PDB file of C-alpha atoms in Angstrom:
ATOM      1  CA  MET T   1      12.338  72.224 145.608  1.00 53.00           C
ATOM      2  CA  SER T   2      11.389  73.553 141.774  1.00 59.00           C
ATOM      3  CA  PRO T   3       7.808  74.300 141.609  1.00 55.00           C
ATOM      4  CA  ASP T   4       6.784  71.197 139.484  1.00 65.00           C
ATOM      5  CA  ARG T   5       7.905  68.939 142.079  1.00 67.00           C
ATOM      6  CA  SER T   6       6.527  70.499 144.778  1.00 69.00           C
ATOM      7  CA  SER T   7       2.980  70.975 146.064  1.00 79.00           C
ATOM      8  CA  LEU T   8       2.532  73.352 143.017  1.00 84.00           C
ATOM      9  CA  GLY T   9       2.620  70.387 141.093  1.00 88.00           C
ATOM     10  CA  LEU T  10       0.425  68.240 143.031  1.00 94.00           C
ATOM     11  CA  GLN T  11      -1.922  70.657 142.620  1.00 92.00           C
ATOM     12  CA  HIS T  12      -2.791  69.258 139.458  1.00 92.00           C
ATOM     13  CA  ILE T  13      -3.288  65.788 140.598  1.00 96.00           C
ATOM     14  CA  MET T  14      -7.254  64.759 140.308  1.00 96.00           C
ATOM     15  CA  LEU T  15      -7.336  62.617 143.451  1.00 97.00           C
ATOM     16  CA  LEU T  16      -5.652  65.202 145.604  1.00 96.00           C
ATOM     17  CA  ALA T  17      -8.186  67.631 144.640  1.00 95.00           C
ATOM     18  CA  GLY T  18      -9.556  70.358 147.468  1.00 94.00           C
ATOM     19  CA  LEU T  19      -6.413  69.291 149.626  1.00 95.00           C
ATOM     20  CA  SER T  20      -5.173  72.568 151.366  1.00 93.00           C
ATOM     21  CA  ARG T  21      -1.533  74.031 150.389  1.00 93.00           C
ATOM     22  CA  GLU T  22      -0.066  72.786 153.936  1.00 93.00           C
ATOM     23  CA  ARG T  23      -1.536  69.325 153.119  1.00 95.00           C
ATOM     24  CA  LEU T  24      -0.248  69.203 149.720  1.00 95.00           C
ATOM     25  CA  ASP T  25       3.368  70.444 151.122  1.00 94.00           C
ATOM     26  CA  GLN T  26       3.422  67.672 153.502  1.00 94.00           C
ATOM     27  CA  LEU T  27       2.786  65.587 150.421  1.00 95.00           C
ATOM     28  CA  ALA T  28       5.880  66.877 148.112  1.00 95.00           C
ATOM     29  CA  ARG T  29       8.294  66.655 150.924  1.00 94.00           C
ATOM     30  CA  ARG T  30       7.628  62.856 151.279  1.00 95.00           C
ATOM     31  CA  CYS T  31       7.256  61.871 147.787  1.00 96.00           C
ATOM     32  CA  LEU T  32      10.370  61.139 145.326  1.00 95.00           C
ATOM     33  CA  TRP T  33       9.971  63.019 142.300  1.00 96.00           C
ATOM     34  CA  GLN T  34      11.624  61.573 138.681  1.00 95.00           C
ATOM     35  CA  THR T  35      12.534  63.406 135.534  1.00 95.00           C
ATOM     36  CA  LEU T  36      11.907  60.526 132.990  1.00 96.00           C
ATOM     37  CA  PRO T  37      12.739  60.823 129.095  1.00 97.00           C
ATOM     38  CA  ALA T  38      10.443  59.276 126.670  1.00 95.00           C
ATOM     39  CA  GLY T  39      10.271  55.480 126.310  1.00 93.00           C
ATOM     40  CA  LYS T  40      11.649  54.971 129.645  1.00 94.00           C
ATOM     41  CA  PRO T  41       9.953  52.146 131.528  1.00 92.00           C
ATOM     42  CA  LEU T  42       8.878  53.198 135.120  1.00 93.00           C
ATOM     43  CA  LEU T  43       7.570  50.070 136.488  1.00 91.00           C
ATOM     44  CA  LEU T  44       7.948  46.256 135.578  1.00 88.00           C
ATOM     45  CA  ARG T  45       5.432  43.516 135.791  1.00 85.00           C
ATOM     46  CA  SER T  46       5.871  41.449 138.860  1.00 77.00           C
ATOM     47  CA  GLU T  47       7.954  43.895 140.920  1.00 82.00           C
ATOM     48  CA  ARG T  48       7.435  44.348 144.155  1.00 83.00           C
ATOM     49  CA  LYS T  49       7.265  47.979 144.568  1.00 85.00           C
ATOM     50  CA  SER T  50       4.020  49.818 146.289  1.00 92.00           C
ATOM     51  CA  ASP T  51       3.914  53.082 145.672  1.00 95.00           C
ATOM     52  CA  VAL T  52       1.764  54.890 144.238  1.00 96.00           C
ATOM     53  CA  PHE T  53       2.569  57.552 141.283  1.00 96.00           C
ATOM     54  CA  PHE T  54       1.381  61.116 140.554  1.00 97.00           C
ATOM     55  CA  LEU T  55       1.919  62.070 137.239  1.00 97.00           C
ATOM     56  CA  VAL T  56       2.606  66.003 137.205  1.00 96.00           C
ATOM     57  CA  SER T  57       3.591  66.313 133.517  1.00 95.00           C
ATOM     58  CA  GLY T  58       4.002  63.802 130.715  1.00 95.00           C
ATOM     59  CA  ARG T  59       1.891  60.554 129.475  1.00 93.00           C
ATOM     60  CA  LEU T  60       2.572  57.072 130.469  1.00 94.00           C
ATOM     61  CA  ARG T  61       1.611  53.913 128.727  1.00 91.00           C
ATOM     62  CA  VAL T  62       0.203  50.917 130.997  1.00 91.00           C
ATOM     63  CA  THR T  63       0.971  47.399 129.175  1.00 87.00           C
ATOM     64  CA  ILE T  64       2.473  44.204 129.703  1.00 84.00           C
ATOM     65  CA  TYR T  65       4.593  42.009 127.262  1.00 77.00           C
ATOM     66  CA  ALA T  66       4.017  38.086 126.957  1.00 70.00           C
ATOM     67  CA  ALA T  67       6.019  35.404 126.785  1.00 69.00           C
ATOM     68  CA  ASN T  68       6.418  35.752 123.056  1.00 68.00           C
ATOM     69  CA  GLY T  69       7.143  39.380 123.397  1.00 69.00           C
ATOM     70  CA  ARG T  70       3.176  40.134 122.005  1.00 73.00           C
ATOM     71  CA  GLN T  71       2.430  43.822 123.754  1.00 76.00           C
ATOM     72  CA  VAL T  72      -0.987  44.230 125.076  1.00 80.00           C
ATOM     73  CA  THR T  73      -1.982  47.490 125.636  1.00 82.00           C
ATOM     74  CA  PHE T  74      -4.688  48.375 128.623  1.00 84.00           C
ATOM     75  CA  ARG T  75      -4.730  52.209 128.806  1.00 85.00           C
ATOM     76  CA  ASP T  76      -2.488  55.290 128.783  1.00 88.00           C
ATOM     77  CA  SER T  77      -2.399  57.674 131.988  1.00 90.00           C
ATOM     78  CA  LEU T  78      -2.118  61.669 130.924  1.00 91.00           C
ATOM     79  CA  GLU T  79      -1.007  64.328 133.448  1.00 94.00           C
ATOM     80  CA  GLY T  80      -3.108  65.018 136.562  1.00 96.00           C
ATOM     81  CA  GLU T  81      -3.457  61.343 136.976  1.00 96.00           C
ATOM     82  CA  HIS T  82      -2.404  58.633 139.535  1.00 96.00           C
ATOM     83  CA  PHE T  83      -1.723  55.172 138.688  1.00 93.00           C
ATOM     84  CA  GLY T  84      -0.082  52.296 141.191  1.00 92.00           C
ATOM     85  CA  GLU T  85      -2.818  51.819 143.905  1.00 94.00           C
ATOM     86  CA  LEU T  86      -3.531  48.174 143.759  1.00 92.00           C
ATOM     87  CA  ALA T  87      -0.188  47.107 144.664  1.00 91.00           C
ATOM     88  CA  ALA T  88      -0.408  49.936 147.643  1.00 93.00           C
ATOM     89  CA  ILE T  89      -3.518  48.864 148.703  1.00 93.00           C
ATOM     90  CA  ASP T  90      -2.790  45.075 149.134  1.00 91.00           C
ATOM     91  CA  GLY T  91       0.722  44.987 148.917  1.00 89.00           C
ATOM     92  CA  GLN T  92       1.159  42.745 146.076  1.00 88.00           C
ATOM     93  CA  SER T  93       3.472  43.023 142.754  1.00 86.00           C
ATOM     94  CA  ARG T  94       2.648  44.968 140.396  1.00 89.00           C
ATOM     95  CA  SER T  95      -0.137  43.612 137.581  1.00 85.00           C
ATOM     96  CA  ALA T  96       1.478  45.590 134.693  1.00 89.00           C
ATOM     97  CA  ASP T  97       4.641  47.367 132.965  1.00 91.00           C
ATOM     98  CA  VAL T  98       4.482  51.125 132.514  1.00 94.00           C
ATOM     99  CA  VAL T  99       6.571  53.332 130.441  1.00 94.00           C
ATOM    100  CA  THR T 100       6.660  56.766 129.574  1.00 95.00           C
ATOM    101  CA  LEU T 101       5.887  57.736 126.237  1.00 93.00           C
ATOM    102  CA  THR T 102       7.057  61.303 126.003  1.00 94.00           C
ATOM    103  CA  PRO T 103       9.262  63.167 128.529  1.00 96.00           C
ATOM    104  CA  SER T 104       7.500  63.044 131.904  1.00 96.00           C
ATOM    105  CA  VAL T 105       7.843  64.434 135.812  1.00 95.00           C
ATOM    106  CA  VAL T 106       6.134  61.659 137.904  1.00 96.00           C
ATOM    107  CA  ALA T 107       6.279  62.089 142.010  1.00 96.00           C
ATOM    108  CA  SER T 108       5.821  58.551 143.815  1.00 96.00           C
ATOM    109  CA  LEU T 109       4.620  58.271 147.618  1.00 96.00           C
ATOM    110  CA  ASP T 110       5.206  55.219 149.487  1.00 96.00           C
ATOM    111  CA  ARG T 111       2.738  52.549 150.502  1.00 96.00           C
ATOM    112  CA  THR T 112       2.698  53.849 154.132  1.00 96.00           C
ATOM    113  CA  ALA T 113       1.661  57.308 153.512  1.00 96.00           C
ATOM    114  CA  PHE T 114      -0.412  56.415 150.894  1.00 97.00           C
ATOM    115  CA  LEU T 115      -2.493  54.742 153.440  1.00 97.00           C
ATOM    116  CA  GLY T 116      -2.434  57.496 155.637  1.00 96.00           C
ATOM    117  CA  LEU T 117      -3.721  59.434 153.384  1.00 97.00           C
ATOM    118  CA  LEU T 118      -6.770  57.661 152.632  1.00 97.00           C
ATOM    119  CA  ARG T 119      -7.135  57.284 156.584  1.00 96.00           C
ATOM    120  CA  ASP T 120      -6.788  60.829 157.070  1.00 96.00           C
ATOM    121  CA  GLU T 121      -8.535  62.388 153.848  1.00 96.00           C
ATOM    122  CA  PRO T 122     -11.867  60.635 153.346  1.00 96.00           C
ATOM    123  CA  VAL T 123     -12.847  62.310 149.977  1.00 96.00           C
ATOM    124  CA  VAL T 124      -9.578  60.829 148.647  1.00 97.00           C
ATOM    125  CA  ALA T 125     -10.468  57.729 149.734  1.00 97.00           C
ATOM    126  CA  GLU T 126     -13.653  57.973 147.657  1.00 97.00           C
ATOM    127  CA  ARG T 127     -11.950  58.990 144.907  1.00 97.00           C
ATOM    128  CA  VAL T 128      -9.859  55.620 145.066  1.00 96.00           C
ATOM    129  CA  MET T 129     -12.650  53.538 145.530  1.00 96.00           C
ATOM    130  CA  ARG T 130     -14.974  54.899 142.749  1.00 96.00           C
ATOM    131  CA  SER T 131     -11.280  54.594 140.437  1.00 93.00           C
ATOM    132  CA  LEU T 132     -11.142  51.004 141.024  1.00 94.00           C
ATOM    133  CA  ALA T 133     -14.513  50.650 140.314  1.00 95.00           C
ATOM    134  CA  ALA T 134     -14.499  52.264 137.251  1.00 91.00           C
ATOM    135  CA  LEU T 135     -11.493  50.140 136.250  1.00 88.00           C
ATOM    136  CA  VAL T 136     -13.653  47.256 137.279  1.00 91.00           C
ATOM    137  CA  ARG T 137     -15.939  47.768 134.984  1.00 90.00           C
ATOM    138  CA  GLN T 138     -13.816  49.092 131.961  1.00 84.00           C
ATOM    139  CA  LEU T 139     -12.102  45.629 132.024  1.00 84.00           C
ATOM    140  CA  SER T 140     -15.422  43.588 132.289  1.00 87.00           C
ATOM    141  CA  GLU T 141     -16.569  45.988 129.242  1.00 84.00           C
ATOM    142  CA  ARG T 142     -13.188  44.497 127.474  1.00 82.00           C
ATOM    143  CA  VAL T 143     -13.278  40.929 128.492  1.00 85.00           C
ATOM    144  CA  ILE T 144     -16.876  40.754 127.044  1.00 85.00           C
ATOM    145  CA  ASP T 145     -15.509  42.436 123.443  1.00 84.00           C
ATOM    146  CA  LEU T 146     -12.805  40.266 123.048  1.00 83.00           C
ATOM    147  CA  SER T 147     -14.918  37.273 124.185  1.00 85.00           C
ATOM    148  CA  THR T 148     -17.787  38.312 122.127  1.00 87.00           C
ATOM    149  CA  LEU T 149     -17.029  40.590 119.254  1.00 88.00           C
ATOM    150  CA  GLY T 150     -14.788  39.999 116.395  1.00 91.00           C
ATOM    151  CA  VAL T 151     -11.746  42.216 114.958  1.00 91.00           C
ATOM    152  CA  GLN T 152     -14.169  44.862 113.148  1.00 92.00           C
ATOM    153  CA  ASN T 153     -16.245  45.154 116.151  1.00 92.00           C
ATOM    154  CA  ARG T 154     -13.241  45.615 118.182  1.00 92.00           C
ATOM    155  CA  VAL T 155     -12.163  48.065 116.211  1.00 92.00           C
ATOM    156  CA  HIS T 156     -14.920  49.871 116.029  1.00 93.00           C
ATOM    157  CA  ALA T 157     -15.465  49.994 120.182  1.00 91.00           C
ATOM    158  CA  GLU T 158     -12.044  51.149 120.876  1.00 89.00           C
ATOM    159  CA  LEU T 159     -12.467  53.662 118.211  1.00 92.00           C
ATOM    160  CA  LEU T 160     -15.452  54.889 120.020  1.00 91.00           C
ATOM    161  CA  ARG T 161     -13.850  54.642 123.471  1.00 87.00           C
ATOM    162  CA  LEU T 162     -10.727  57.119 122.147  1.00 88.00           C
ATOM    163  CA  ALA T 163     -13.608  59.335 120.861  1.00 91.00           C
ATOM    164  CA  GLN T 164     -15.413  59.760 123.552  1.00 89.00           C
ATOM    165  CA  ALA T 165     -12.240  59.901 125.830  1.00 85.00           C
ATOM    166  CA  ALA T 166     -10.913  62.852 123.340  1.00 88.00           C
ATOM    167  CA  GLY T 167     -14.751  64.804 123.026  1.00 92.00           C
ATOM    168  CA  ILE T 168     -17.662  64.540 120.981  1.00 92.00           C
ATOM    169  CA  GLU T 169     -18.700  67.804 119.718  1.00 92.00           C
ATOM    170  CA  GLY T 170     -21.109  68.129 117.008  1.00 91.00           C
ATOM    171  CA  ASN T 171     -20.983  64.814 116.319  1.00 92.00           C
ATOM    172  CA  CYS T 172     -17.339  64.384 115.685  1.00 93.00           C
ATOM    173  CA  ALA T 173     -14.176  63.521 117.422  1.00 94.00           C
ATOM    174  CA  ARG T 174     -10.558  64.716 116.865  1.00 94.00           C
ATOM    175  CA  LEU T 175      -7.696  61.794 117.716  1.00 93.00           C
ATOM    176  CA  GLU T 176      -4.528  63.895 117.748  1.00 89.00           C
ATOM    177  CA  PRO T 177      -2.251  62.717 117.438  1.00 87.00           C
ATOM    178  CA  ALA T 178      -3.938  59.965 115.124  1.00 90.00           C
ATOM    179  CA  PRO T 179      -3.003  56.501 117.477  1.00 89.00           C
ATOM    180  CA  THR T 180      -0.934  54.384 115.111  1.00 90.00           C
ATOM    181  CA  HIS T 181      -2.343  51.165 113.500  1.00 92.00           C
ATOM    182  CA  ALA T 182       0.080  48.977 115.708  1.00 89.00           C
ATOM    183  CA  GLU T 183      -1.553  50.952 119.223  1.00 87.00           C
ATOM    184  CA  LEU T 184      -4.915  50.016 117.820  1.00 91.00           C
ATOM    185  CA  ALA T 185      -4.298  46.107 117.448  1.00 90.00           C
ATOM    186  CA  ASN T 186      -2.151  46.024 120.770  1.00 85.00           C
ATOM    187  CA  GLN T 187      -5.513  47.648 122.703  1.00 84.00           C
ATOM    188  CA  ILE T 188      -7.710  45.107 120.724  1.00 87.00           C
ATOM    189  CA  SER T 189      -5.125  41.861 120.972  1.00 84.00           C
ATOM    190  CA  THR T 190      -4.734  41.600 116.986  1.00 88.00           C
ATOM    191  CA  ASN T 191      -2.451  42.307 114.482  1.00 88.00           C
ATOM    192  CA  ARG T 192      -1.606  45.554 112.490  1.00 90.00           C
ATOM    193  CA  GLU T 193      -2.885  44.455 109.208  1.00 93.00           C
ATOM    194  CA  GLN T 194      -6.411  43.566 110.395  1.00 93.00           C
ATOM    195  CA  VAL T 195      -6.822  47.186 112.051  1.00 94.00           C
ATOM    196  CA  THR T 196      -5.692  49.183 109.124  1.00 94.00           C
ATOM    197  CA  ARG T 197      -7.954  46.831 106.607  1.00 94.00           C
ATOM    198  CA  GLU T 198     -10.719  48.044 108.982  1.00 94.00           C
ATOM    199  CA  LEU T 199      -9.386  51.394 109.234  1.00 94.00           C
ATOM    200  CA  ASN T 200      -9.717  51.936 105.514  1.00 94.00           C
ATOM    201  CA  ALA T 201     -12.875  50.347 105.404  1.00 94.00           C
ATOM    202  CA  LEU T 202     -14.123  52.940 107.887  1.00 94.00           C
ATOM    203  CA  ARG T 203     -12.464  55.535 105.390  1.00 93.00           C
ATOM    204  CA  ARG T 204     -14.653  53.957 102.746  1.00 93.00           C
ATOM    205  CA  GLU T 205     -17.619  54.767 104.530  1.00 92.00           C
ATOM    206  CA  GLY T 206     -17.004  58.014 105.458  1.00 91.00           C
ATOM    207  CA  LEU T 207     -16.878  57.375 108.952  1.00 92.00           C
ATOM    208  CA  LEU T 208     -12.975  58.627 109.299  1.00 93.00           C
ATOM    209  CA  ALA T 209     -11.202  61.317 107.759  1.00 92.00           C
ATOM    210  CA  LYS T 210      -7.395  61.746 107.887  1.00 90.00           C
ATOM    211  CA  GLU T 211      -6.118  65.275 108.676  1.00 91.00           C
ATOM    212  CA  GLY T 212      -2.562  66.118 109.250  1.00 90.00           C
ATOM    213  CA  ARG T 213      -1.288  64.137 112.220  1.00 89.00           C
ATOM    214  CA  ALA T 214      -5.239  63.720 113.351  1.00 91.00           C
ATOM    215  CA  LEU T 215      -7.682  60.934 112.849  1.00 93.00           C
ATOM    216  CA  VAL T 216     -11.338  62.457 112.738  1.00 94.00           C
ATOM    217  CA  LEU T 217     -14.281  60.398 113.098  1.00 93.00           C
ATOM    218  CA  THR T 218     -16.900  62.621 111.660  1.00 93.00           C
ATOM    219  CA  ASP T 219     -20.285  60.747 112.043  1.00 92.00           C
ATOM    220  CA  ALA T 220     -20.038  59.367 116.242  1.00 91.00           C
ATOM    221  CA  GLN T 221     -23.558  58.392 116.129  1.00 92.00           C
ATOM    222  CA  ARG T 222     -23.597  56.303 113.913  1.00 93.00           C
ATOM    223  CA  LEU T 223     -20.112  54.813 115.439  1.00 92.00           C
ATOM    224  CA  VAL T 224     -22.106  54.282 118.921  1.00 91.00           C
ATOM    225  CA  ARG T 225     -25.456  52.575 116.841  1.00 92.00           C
ATOM    226  CA  MET T 226     -22.754  49.947 115.422  1.00 91.00           C
ATOM    227  CA  VAL T 227     -21.020  49.083 118.689  1.00 90.00           C
ATOM    228  CA  GLU T 228     -24.672  48.839 120.473  1.00 89.00           C
ATOM    229  CA  GLU T 229     -26.374  46.924 118.100  1.00 89.00           C
ATOM    230  CA  VAL T 230     -23.003  44.042 118.223  1.00 87.00           C
ATOM    231  CA  ARG T 231     -22.833  44.366 122.178  1.00 81.00           C
ATOM    232  CA  GLY T 232     -26.451  44.156 122.185  1.00 75.00           C
ATOM    233  CA  ALA T 233     -27.319  46.566 124.901  1.00 54.00           C
ATOM    234  CA  PRO T 234     -29.760  49.498 124.320  1.00 49.00           C
ATOM    235  CA  GLU T 235     -29.309  52.927 122.253  1.00 46.00           C
ATOM    236  CA  PRO T 236     -28.022  55.331 124.496  1.00 46.00           C
ATOM    237  CA  THR T 237     -29.183  58.935 124.365  1.00 49.00           C
ATOM    238  CA  PRO T 238     -27.140  61.120 121.435  1.00 49.00           C
ATOM    239  CA  CYS T 239     -23.715  62.706 121.962  1.00 48.00           C
ATOM    240  CA  ARG T 240     -24.868  66.621 121.749  1.00 45.00           C
TER     241      ARG T 240
END
């Protein structure tokens, strides 16, 4: 077994952090390991599979395709993350498609082994609960945004989310590689042309700049204020 298909690969999975080497060895032997090229479907919506997946390396996209072919993107998964726990917990079909964005190594753990892991390792069970709670909050916020905000404000909110995920330093954030206009449109349920129009407006206002393959947010605090004003929430502590 190669290093990235052993306990060494699982050491970087955040859900499993702190488990003993012996326990990780047991899990690695129980996992099914896959090496996938970019653009390869890993899971399909409505499949009755119930494995949990660990992203050892690479990048994946969680998305769905409507009957008319329109894509709606939920989130991207990065190295060290896990996914698929909903189907493992309730035994129901998958709720979304998952496709690789870059060449990826994925380890999957069957439902029986995953539920046993939750029973045997309370710290892992707690992390799963926290992850699901965060997912509910994220989806609730997204439903509110889609229901109450116009396209302009949804673009602002999505850029702020991406900036916070990338890390805000000195009131700036660097998104590299920059998300495409089509990707942003899929995230906020609109079309590419509307996203292009709003990004151009932000560039004219000096809030965005293009640097090579990166998109730079030049005034994060201003964007925070713009988003919070339309959401009607109290203004948070300024980013430091």
